[in-house]
Amino acid sequence: LVWNSTCENWLAAQAALEKYYLSIFYGIEFILGMLGNVTVLFGYLFCLKSWNSSNIYLFNLSISDLAFLCTLPVLTSSYATEQWQHGDVLCVSNRFALHANLYTSILFLTFVSMDRYLLIKYPFREHLLQKKGFAVFVSLAIWVLVTVELLPILPLISPVVTNQSTNCMDFASSGDPRYNLAYSLCLTLVGFVLPLAAMCFFYCKMAALLPAAPSRHRPRRLVLLAVATFSALFTPYHVMRNVSVASRLRAAPQRGCAHAAVRALYVVTRPVAFLNSVVNPVFYFLVGDRFREMLASKLRRLRTSLAPCRG
C-alpha cells in the first residue's frame, strides 16, 4: 500500500478506526462497565450498612460511570452506521456526559487518595476531613466544579453535515481551533494535571509515614495503583487532544498529511481514556472496608433463597 501526499490512506484509516475500532471498543466498555458498576451499586445500596468518606466518594464515582455508560449504545451505533440521527440535544448531552465522567473520576479518586493518607495518619477517623458530612459536601462540590469546567464545551458541540452524512463531532474537531486549544490546555491542567499531582503528593506523604506504620502498606499500594492507572489511561488522550486541536491552526489546504495522522492517533486514544469506567470498579473492591465480604455474603444468601425456586 503506497502512502501518497494527499493522505487518502490516513483519512481512510481514521474513518475505519471510527467505524470499527470505536464502535467495538465502546461496545465492550459498555458491557464490562455495566456489569462491574451495577454489581458495585448493588453492593453499596444493599450490603453496606456503615458508610465512611471513601464509600461516599466511590458511590458518586459509580453514579458518574453509569451515567456515562448509558450514553455508549447511542455513540456505538452512530459510529457503526457512520451517521448521527439523534438530534442536537442528545449530541451535546452525550459529549457532555462523556467528559464529565472523565473529570469527576479523577477528582473522586484524588479525594479517595487523600482519605487513605488521613487513614494512616488518623486511623480512628477523628480528623474533620474524614467525616461523612465533609465527604458529602466535597462530592457535591466536585459535581458543580466539573459542570462549570465543561460549560464552555456546550457551544462547541453540534451535529455537522459532511459528505451527505451527519456526525456528532467532539469539541476538539469543531469550532475555532485557537479558542479550543486555549480551553483544552486549561481543561488539561485543571482537570487532569493538578488532580494527578495531588494523587502523587498523597502517595509521597504516605510513603513518608509508612516507616512508622509498616502494617499500612495496602493504602500506599492503592494510591500508587490509582496514579499509575490514570496516568496510563488519561495522558495519551490529553496529549493527542491538544496536538489534534493545534494541528487545526493551519488553514485546511496547508495542513498536509501530519494533520490526518494526528487525527487517526487521537481516535485511538479516546476509548482508552474512557476505559476508566471499566477500571473504576476495581477500586471499590480494594478500598471498601469489608465490601467484598459483605457483597459475597449477600450474593450467597440470594443464591440460597433462589435454590428452592429452581428446584
mmCIF file of C-alpha atoms in Angstrom:
data_model
loop_
_atom_site.group_PDB
_atom_site.id
_atom_site.type_symbol
_atom_site.label_atom_id
_atom_site.label_comp_id
_atom_site.label_asym_id
_atom_site.label_seq_id
_atom_site.Cartn_x
_atom_site.Cartn_y
_atom_site.Cartn_z
ATOM 1 C CA LEU A 1 0.000 0.000 0.000
ATOM 2 C CA VAL A 2 1.551 3.285 -1.117
ATOM 3 C CA TRP A 3 1.015 6.310 1.119
ATOM 4 C CA ASN A 4 0.627 9.424 -1.034
ATOM 5 C CA SER A 5 0.968 13.142 -0.391
ATOM 6 C CA THR A 6 -2.775 13.725 -0.417
ATOM 7 C CA CYS A 7 -3.154 11.437 2.593
ATOM 8 C CA GLU A 8 -6.145 9.424 1.386
ATOM 9 C CA ASN A 9 -4.810 6.430 3.288
ATOM 10 C CA TRP A 10 -4.554 8.300 6.590
ATOM 11 C CA LEU A 11 -8.071 9.628 6.112
ATOM 12 C CA ALA A 12 -9.285 6.122 5.277
ATOM 13 C CA ALA A 13 -7.534 4.829 8.415
ATOM 14 C CA GLN A 14 -9.282 7.445 10.540
ATOM 15 C CA ALA A 15 -12.667 6.544 9.037
ATOM 16 C CA ALA A 16 -12.038 2.835 9.614
ATOM 17 C CA LEU A 17 -10.932 3.437 13.196
ATOM 18 C CA GLU A 18 -14.067 5.440 13.930
ATOM 19 C CA LYS A 19 -16.385 2.886 12.328
ATOM 20 C CA TYR A 20 -14.865 -0.346 13.635
ATOM 21 C CA TYR A 21 -12.409 0.416 16.458
ATOM 22 C CA LEU A 22 -14.577 2.969 18.295
ATOM 23 C CA SER A 23 -17.845 1.089 17.883
ATOM 24 C CA ILE A 24 -16.341 -2.241 19.033
ATOM 25 C CA PHE A 25 -14.293 -0.729 21.870
ATOM 26 C CA TYR A 26 -17.202 1.340 23.197
ATOM 27 C CA GLY A 27 -19.472 -1.701 22.958
ATOM 28 C CA ILE A 28 -17.056 -3.770 25.063
ATOM 29 C CA GLU A 29 -16.704 -0.931 27.566
ATOM 30 C CA PHE A 30 -20.483 -0.732 27.876
ATOM 31 C CA ILE A 31 -20.868 -4.446 28.654
ATOM 32 C CA LEU A 32 -17.954 -4.741 31.081
ATOM 33 C CA GLY A 33 -18.565 -1.365 32.691
ATOM 34 C CA MET A 34 -22.254 -2.085 33.279
ATOM 35 C CA LEU A 35 -21.503 -5.470 34.849
ATOM 36 C CA GLY A 36 -18.897 -4.011 37.196
ATOM 37 C CA ASN A 37 -20.704 -0.817 38.167
ATOM 38 C CA VAL A 38 -24.166 -2.369 38.602
ATOM 39 C CA THR A 39 -22.588 -5.004 40.860
ATOM 40 C CA VAL A 40 -20.864 -2.317 42.903
ATOM 41 C CA LEU A 41 -24.003 -0.175 43.101
ATOM 42 C CA PHE A 42 -25.969 -3.211 44.278
ATOM 43 C CA GLY A 43 -23.345 -3.835 46.951
ATOM 44 C CA TYR A 44 -23.359 -0.250 48.183
ATOM 45 C CA LEU A 45 -27.147 0.048 48.334
ATOM 46 C CA PHE A 46 -27.991 -3.369 49.794
ATOM 47 C CA CYS A 47 -24.877 -4.621 51.577
ATOM 48 C CA LEU A 48 -23.030 -1.672 53.058
ATOM 49 C CA LYS A 49 -24.526 -0.758 56.430
ATOM 50 C CA SER A 50 -21.853 1.626 57.705
ATOM 51 C CA TRP A 51 -20.550 4.249 55.269
ATOM 52 C CA ASN A 52 -17.332 6.239 55.527
ATOM 53 C CA SER A 53 -15.937 9.097 53.453
ATOM 54 C CA SER A 54 -14.260 6.792 50.900
ATOM 55 C CA ASN A 55 -17.546 4.957 50.354
ATOM 56 C CA ILE A 56 -19.297 8.247 49.615
ATOM 57 C CA TYR A 57 -16.667 9.271 47.037
ATOM 58 C CA LEU A 58 -16.777 5.864 45.372
ATOM 59 C CA PHE A 59 -20.577 5.763 45.325
ATOM 60 C CA ASN A 60 -20.604 9.092 43.470
ATOM 61 C CA LEU A 61 -17.975 7.716 41.117
ATOM 62 C CA SER A 62 -20.254 4.762 40.350
ATOM 63 C CA ILE A 63 -23.139 7.136 39.547
ATOM 64 C CA SER A 64 -20.855 9.070 37.186
ATOM 65 C CA ASP A 65 -19.732 5.863 35.473
ATOM 66 C CA LEU A 66 -23.296 4.623 34.983
ATOM 67 C CA ALA A 67 -24.391 7.971 33.523
ATOM 68 C CA PHE A 68 -21.531 7.777 31.033
ATOM 69 C CA LEU A 69 -22.145 4.122 30.184
ATOM 70 C CA CYS A 70 -25.778 4.877 29.341
ATOM 71 C CA THR A 71 -24.565 7.132 26.512
ATOM 72 C CA LEU A 72 -22.433 4.429 24.878
ATOM 73 C CA PRO A 73 -25.136 2.463 22.981
ATOM 74 C CA VAL A 74 -26.114 5.593 21.029
ATOM 75 C CA LEU A 75 -22.465 6.504 20.464
ATOM 76 C CA THR A 76 -21.621 2.962 19.369
ATOM 77 C CA SER A 77 -24.470 2.783 16.869
ATOM 78 C CA SER A 78 -23.635 6.208 15.416
ATOM 79 C CA TYR A 79 -20.019 5.220 14.774
ATOM 80 C CA ALA A 80 -21.027 1.833 13.350
ATOM 81 C CA THR A 81 -23.525 3.397 10.930
ATOM 82 C CA GLU A 82 -21.384 6.499 10.302
ATOM 83 C CA GLN A 83 -24.493 8.616 10.852
ATOM 84 C CA TRP A 84 -25.816 10.682 13.774
ATOM 85 C CA GLN A 85 -29.614 10.503 13.814
ATOM 86 C CA HIS A 86 -30.461 11.630 17.329
ATOM 87 C CA GLY A 87 -30.602 15.428 17.158
ATOM 88 C CA ASP A 88 -28.666 18.308 18.680
ATOM 89 C CA VAL A 89 -29.742 17.876 22.308
ATOM 90 C CA LEU A 90 -28.632 14.255 22.576
ATOM 91 C CA CYS A 91 -25.390 15.067 20.763
ATOM 92 C CA VAL A 92 -24.496 17.788 23.287
ATOM 93 C CA SER A 93 -25.642 15.815 26.354
ATOM 94 C CA ASN A 94 -23.794 12.715 25.153
ATOM 95 C CA ARG A 95 -20.477 14.539 24.752
ATOM 96 C CA PHE A 96 -21.010 16.442 27.997
ATOM 97 C CA ALA A 97 -21.612 13.230 29.986
ATOM 98 C CA LEU A 98 -18.548 11.656 28.393
ATOM 99 C CA HIS A 99 -16.250 14.487 29.553
ATOM 100 C CA ALA A 100 -17.994 14.819 32.921
ATOM 101 C CA ASN A 101 -17.222 11.195 33.691
ATOM 102 C CA LEU A 102 -13.602 11.706 32.717
ATOM 103 C CA TYR A 103 -13.014 14.591 35.116
ATOM 104 C CA THR A 104 -15.236 13.538 38.001
ATOM 105 C CA SER A 105 -13.488 10.152 38.015
ATOM 106 C CA ILE A 106 -10.053 11.521 38.695
ATOM 107 C CA LEU A 107 -11.334 14.065 41.245
ATOM 108 C CA PHE A 108 -13.245 11.470 43.262
ATOM 109 C CA LEU A 109 -10.235 9.160 43.271
ATOM 110 C CA THR A 110 -7.998 12.063 44.277
ATOM 111 C CA PHE A 111 -10.110 12.502 47.402
ATOM 112 C CA VAL A 112 -10.038 8.747 47.970
ATOM 113 C CA SER A 113 -6.234 9.048 47.929
ATOM 114 C CA MET A 114 -6.439 11.857 50.473
ATOM 115 C CA ASP A 115 -8.723 9.711 52.637
ATOM 116 C CA ARG A 116 -6.251 6.816 52.508
ATOM 117 C CA TYR A 117 -3.457 9.139 53.623
ATOM 118 C CA LEU A 118 -5.549 10.502 56.501
ATOM 119 C CA LEU A 119 -6.472 6.949 57.497
ATOM 120 C CA ILE A 120 -2.789 6.238 58.080
ATOM 121 C CA LYS A 121 -2.236 9.465 59.982
ATOM 122 C CA TYR A 122 -5.553 9.342 61.886
ATOM 123 C CA PRO A 123 -6.561 5.651 61.984
ATOM 124 C CA PHE A 124 -9.628 6.314 64.148
ATOM 125 C CA ARG A 125 -11.083 8.806 61.649
ATOM 126 C CA GLU A 126 -11.135 11.683 64.106
ATOM 127 C CA HIS A 127 -9.998 14.298 61.561
ATOM 128 C CA LEU A 128 -12.624 16.683 60.157
ATOM 129 C CA LEU A 129 -11.702 15.740 56.557
ATOM 130 C CA GLN A 130 -12.608 12.111 57.320
ATOM 131 C CA LYS A 131 -16.171 12.885 58.381
ATOM 132 C CA LYS A 132 -19.091 11.752 56.230
ATOM 133 C CA GLY A 133 -20.586 15.237 56.158
ATOM 134 C CA PHE A 134 -17.390 16.644 54.659
ATOM 135 C CA ALA A 135 -17.346 13.882 52.028
ATOM 136 C CA VAL A 136 -20.933 14.714 51.022
ATOM 137 C CA PHE A 137 -20.009 18.395 50.715
ATOM 138 C CA VAL A 138 -16.909 17.605 48.623
ATOM 139 C CA SER A 139 -18.886 15.264 46.357
ATOM 140 C CA LEU A 140 -21.463 17.976 45.635
ATOM 141 C CA ALA A 141 -18.637 20.483 45.063
ATOM 142 C CA ILE A 142 -16.988 18.126 42.552
ATOM 143 C CA TRP A 143 -20.201 17.824 40.538
ATOM 144 C CA VAL A 144 -20.601 21.610 40.490
ATOM 145 C CA LEU A 145 -16.924 22.247 39.661
ATOM 146 C CA VAL A 146 -16.847 19.791 36.755
ATOM 147 C CA THR A 147 -20.125 21.166 35.396
ATOM 148 C CA VAL A 148 -18.690 24.694 35.447
ATOM 149 C CA GLU A 149 -15.434 23.478 33.860
ATOM 150 C CA LEU A 150 -17.346 21.906 30.987
ATOM 151 C CA LEU A 151 -19.823 24.709 30.252
ATOM 152 C CA PRO A 152 -17.527 26.156 27.514
ATOM 153 C CA ILE A 153 -17.867 22.828 25.653
ATOM 154 C CA LEU A 154 -21.588 23.294 25.056
ATOM 155 C CA PRO A 155 -21.426 25.870 22.217
ATOM 156 C CA LEU A 156 -18.627 23.886 20.567
ATOM 157 C CA ILE A 157 -20.614 20.680 20.062
ATOM 158 C CA SER A 158 -23.304 20.159 17.455
ATOM 159 C CA PRO A 159 -24.052 17.678 14.654
ATOM 160 C CA VAL A 160 -22.117 18.523 11.490
ATOM 161 C CA VAL A 161 -23.154 17.506 7.972
ATOM 162 C CA THR A 162 -20.212 16.159 5.938
ATOM 163 C CA ASN A 163 -20.434 14.250 2.652
ATOM 164 C CA GLN A 164 -24.223 13.881 2.907
ATOM 165 C CA SER A 165 -23.916 12.326 6.396
ATOM 166 C CA THR A 166 -24.428 13.842 9.856
ATOM 167 C CA ASN A 167 -21.808 13.375 12.587
ATOM 168 C CA CYS A 168 -21.746 14.416 16.256
ATOM 169 C CA MET A 169 -18.271 15.959 16.478
ATOM 170 C CA ASP A 170 -16.276 16.276 19.697
ATOM 171 C CA PHE A 171 -15.108 19.761 20.673
ATOM 172 C CA ALA A 172 -11.521 19.074 19.549
ATOM 173 C CA SER A 173 -12.776 18.602 15.976
ATOM 174 C CA SER A 174 -15.049 21.628 15.628
ATOM 175 C CA GLY A 175 -15.170 25.330 16.352
ATOM 176 C CA ASP A 176 -12.364 27.901 16.339
ATOM 177 C CA PRO A 177 -9.102 25.976 16.952
ATOM 178 C CA ARG A 178 -7.468 28.966 18.671
ATOM 179 C CA TYR A 179 -10.218 29.148 21.278
ATOM 180 C CA ASN A 180 -10.436 25.355 21.533
ATOM 181 C CA LEU A 181 -6.695 24.984 22.119
ATOM 182 C CA ALA A 182 -6.661 27.544 24.931
ATOM 183 C CA TYR A 183 -9.676 25.868 26.535
ATOM 184 C CA SER A 184 -8.294 22.345 26.045
ATOM 185 C CA LEU A 185 -4.978 23.286 27.652
ATOM 186 C CA CYS A 186 -6.743 24.862 30.639
ATOM 187 C CA LEU A 187 -9.009 21.816 30.998
ATOM 188 C CA THR A 188 -5.987 19.520 30.841
ATOM 189 C CA LEU A 189 -4.248 21.497 33.585
ATOM 190 C CA VAL A 190 -7.216 21.891 35.927
ATOM 191 C CA GLY A 191 -8.994 18.611 35.232
ATOM 192 C CA PHE A 192 -6.069 16.230 34.826
ATOM 193 C CA VAL A 193 -2.602 17.548 35.743
ATOM 194 C CA LEU A 194 -3.480 19.145 39.097
ATOM 195 C CA PRO A 195 -5.560 16.188 40.414
ATOM 196 C CA LEU A 196 -2.846 13.772 39.299
ATOM 197 C CA ALA A 197 -0.250 15.913 41.077
ATOM 198 C CA ALA A 198 -2.420 15.772 44.213
ATOM 199 C CA MET A 199 -2.507 11.967 43.980
ATOM 200 C CA CYS A 200 1.286 11.916 43.733
ATOM 201 C CA PHE A 201 1.512 14.267 46.726
ATOM 202 C CA PHE A 202 -0.599 11.981 48.912
ATOM 203 C CA TYR A 203 1.399 8.971 47.764
ATOM 204 C CA CYS A 204 4.636 10.683 48.800
ATOM 205 C CA LYS A 205 3.131 11.687 52.154
ATOM 206 C CA MET A 206 2.053 8.088 52.739
ATOM 207 C CA ALA A 207 5.479 6.802 51.829
ATOM 208 C CA ALA A 208 6.980 9.185 54.406
ATOM 209 C CA LEU A 209 4.611 7.955 57.136
ATOM 210 C CA LEU A 210 4.791 4.226 56.483
ATOM 211 C CA PRO A 211 8.198 3.511 58.102
ATOM 212 C CA ALA A 212 6.466 4.279 61.398
ATOM 213 C CA ALA A 213 3.448 2.160 60.410
ATOM 214 C CA PRO A 214 4.631 -0.877 58.419
ATOM 215 C CA SER A 215 1.213 -2.542 58.607
ATOM 216 C CA ARG A 216 -0.314 0.193 56.417
ATOM 217 C CA HIS A 217 1.193 -0.758 53.074
ATOM 218 C CA ARG A 218 -2.163 -1.522 51.434
ATOM 219 C CA PRO A 219 -3.292 2.144 51.242
ATOM 220 C CA ARG A 220 0.037 3.106 49.670
ATOM 221 C CA ARG A 221 -0.314 0.397 47.005
ATOM 222 C CA LEU A 222 -3.850 1.614 46.333
ATOM 223 C CA VAL A 223 -2.788 5.209 45.688
ATOM 224 C CA LEU A 224 0.166 4.050 43.578
ATOM 225 C CA LEU A 225 -2.246 1.930 41.516
ATOM 226 C CA ALA A 226 -4.562 4.933 41.049
ATOM 227 C CA VAL A 227 -1.678 7.165 39.939
ATOM 228 C CA ALA A 228 -0.305 4.568 37.510
ATOM 229 C CA THR A 229 -3.708 3.646 36.080
ATOM 230 C CA PHE A 230 -4.919 7.153 35.412
ATOM 231 C CA SER A 231 -1.563 8.291 34.090
ATOM 232 C CA ALA A 232 -1.619 5.431 31.572
ATOM 233 C CA LEU A 233 -5.251 5.964 30.543
ATOM 234 C CA PHE A 234 -5.519 9.751 30.518
ATOM 235 C CA THR A 235 -2.083 11.031 29.457
ATOM 236 C CA PRO A 236 -2.168 9.819 25.806
ATOM 237 C CA TYR A 237 -5.692 11.193 25.367
ATOM 238 C CA HIS A 238 -4.889 14.666 26.712
ATOM 239 C CA VAL A 239 -1.636 14.901 24.756
ATOM 240 C CA MET A 240 -3.258 13.867 21.484
ATOM 241 C CA ARG A 241 -6.337 16.028 22.046
ATOM 242 C CA ASN A 242 -4.182 19.137 22.402
ATOM 243 C CA VAL A 243 -1.957 18.134 19.492
ATOM 244 C CA SER A 244 -5.055 17.461 17.370
ATOM 245 C CA VAL A 245 -6.509 20.903 18.096
ATOM 246 C CA ALA A 246 -3.114 22.549 17.483
ATOM 247 C CA SER A 247 -2.837 20.791 14.115
ATOM 248 C CA ARG A 248 -6.024 22.585 13.031
ATOM 249 C CA LEU A 249 -4.470 26.033 13.488
ATOM 250 C CA ARG A 250 -3.147 25.989 9.949
ATOM 251 C CA ALA A 251 -5.572 26.624 7.095
ATOM 252 C CA ALA A 252 -7.217 23.468 5.708
ATOM 253 C CA PRO A 253 -5.244 23.349 2.411
ATOM 254 C CA GLN A 254 -1.943 23.673 4.324
ATOM 255 C CA ARG A 255 -2.474 21.025 6.974
ATOM 256 C CA GLY A 256 -0.952 18.193 4.979
ATOM 257 C CA CYS A 257 -0.508 14.595 5.973
ATOM 258 C CA ALA A 258 0.587 15.317 9.559
ATOM 259 C CA HIS A 259 -2.891 16.529 10.476
ATOM 260 C CA ALA A 260 -4.519 13.353 9.125
ATOM 261 C CA ALA A 261 -2.038 11.194 11.064
ATOM 262 C CA VAL A 262 -2.637 13.146 14.263
ATOM 263 C CA ARG A 263 -6.392 12.762 13.866
ATOM 264 C CA ALA A 264 -6.064 8.992 13.440
ATOM 265 C CA LEU A 265 -3.858 8.692 16.546
ATOM 266 C CA TYR A 266 -6.262 10.879 18.520
ATOM 267 C CA VAL A 267 -9.084 8.463 17.670
ATOM 268 C CA VAL A 268 -7.011 5.593 19.095
ATOM 269 C CA THR A 269 -6.572 7.318 22.480
ATOM 270 C CA ARG A 270 -10.228 8.252 23.032
ATOM 271 C CA PRO A 271 -11.747 4.911 24.124
ATOM 272 C CA VAL A 272 -8.575 4.134 26.095
ATOM 273 C CA ALA A 273 -9.197 7.204 28.275
ATOM 274 C CA PHE A 274 -12.825 6.228 28.855
ATOM 275 C CA LEU A 275 -11.754 2.733 29.854
ATOM 276 C CA ASN A 276 -11.722 4.210 33.361
ATOM 277 C CA SER A 277 -15.409 3.272 33.686
ATOM 278 C CA VAL A 278 -14.365 -0.378 33.451
ATOM 279 C CA VAL A 279 -11.335 0.018 35.727
ATOM 280 C CA ASN A 280 -13.054 2.065 38.447
ATOM 281 C CA PRO A 281 -14.982 -0.876 39.990
ATOM 282 C CA VAL A 282 -11.622 -2.405 40.914
ATOM 283 C CA PHE A 283 -11.111 0.429 43.393
ATOM 284 C CA TYR A 284 -14.404 -0.321 45.131
ATOM 285 C CA PHE A 285 -13.198 -3.803 45.997
ATOM 286 C CA LEU A 286 -9.763 -2.552 47.044
ATOM 287 C CA VAL A 287 -10.921 0.418 49.124
ATOM 288 C CA GLY A 288 -14.220 -0.644 50.662
ATOM 289 C CA ASP A 289 -13.894 -1.849 54.246
ATOM 290 C CA ARG A 290 -15.193 -5.426 54.170
ATOM 291 C CA PHE A 291 -17.053 -4.540 50.961
ATOM 292 C CA ARG A 292 -16.076 -7.732 49.144
ATOM 293 C CA GLU A 293 -17.037 -9.941 52.086
ATOM 294 C CA MET A 294 -20.449 -8.284 52.520
ATOM 295 C CA LEU A 295 -21.196 -8.428 48.789
ATOM 296 C CA ALA A 296 -20.169 -12.087 48.558
ATOM 297 C CA SER A 297 -22.301 -12.895 51.596
ATOM 298 C CA LYS A 298 -25.326 -11.135 50.095
ATOM 299 C CA LEU A 299 -24.929 -12.963 46.784
ATOM 300 C CA ARG A 300 -24.654 -16.307 48.600
ATOM 301 C CA ARG A 301 -27.883 -15.601 50.501
ATOM 302 C CA LEU A 302 -29.644 -14.679 47.261
ATOM 303 C CA ARG A 303 -28.422 -17.870 45.588
ATOM 304 C CA THR A 304 -29.622 -19.915 48.553
ATOM 305 C CA SER A 305 -33.049 -18.258 48.561
ATOM 306 C CA LEU A 306 -33.456 -18.855 44.821
ATOM 307 C CA ALA A 307 -32.403 -22.517 45.007
ATOM 308 C CA PRO A 308 -35.888 -23.844 46.011
ATOM 309 C CA CYS A 309 -37.437 -21.907 43.118
ATOM 310 C CA ARG A 310 -35.120 -23.598 40.640
ATOM 311 C CA GLY A 311 -35.978 -26.982 42.155
#
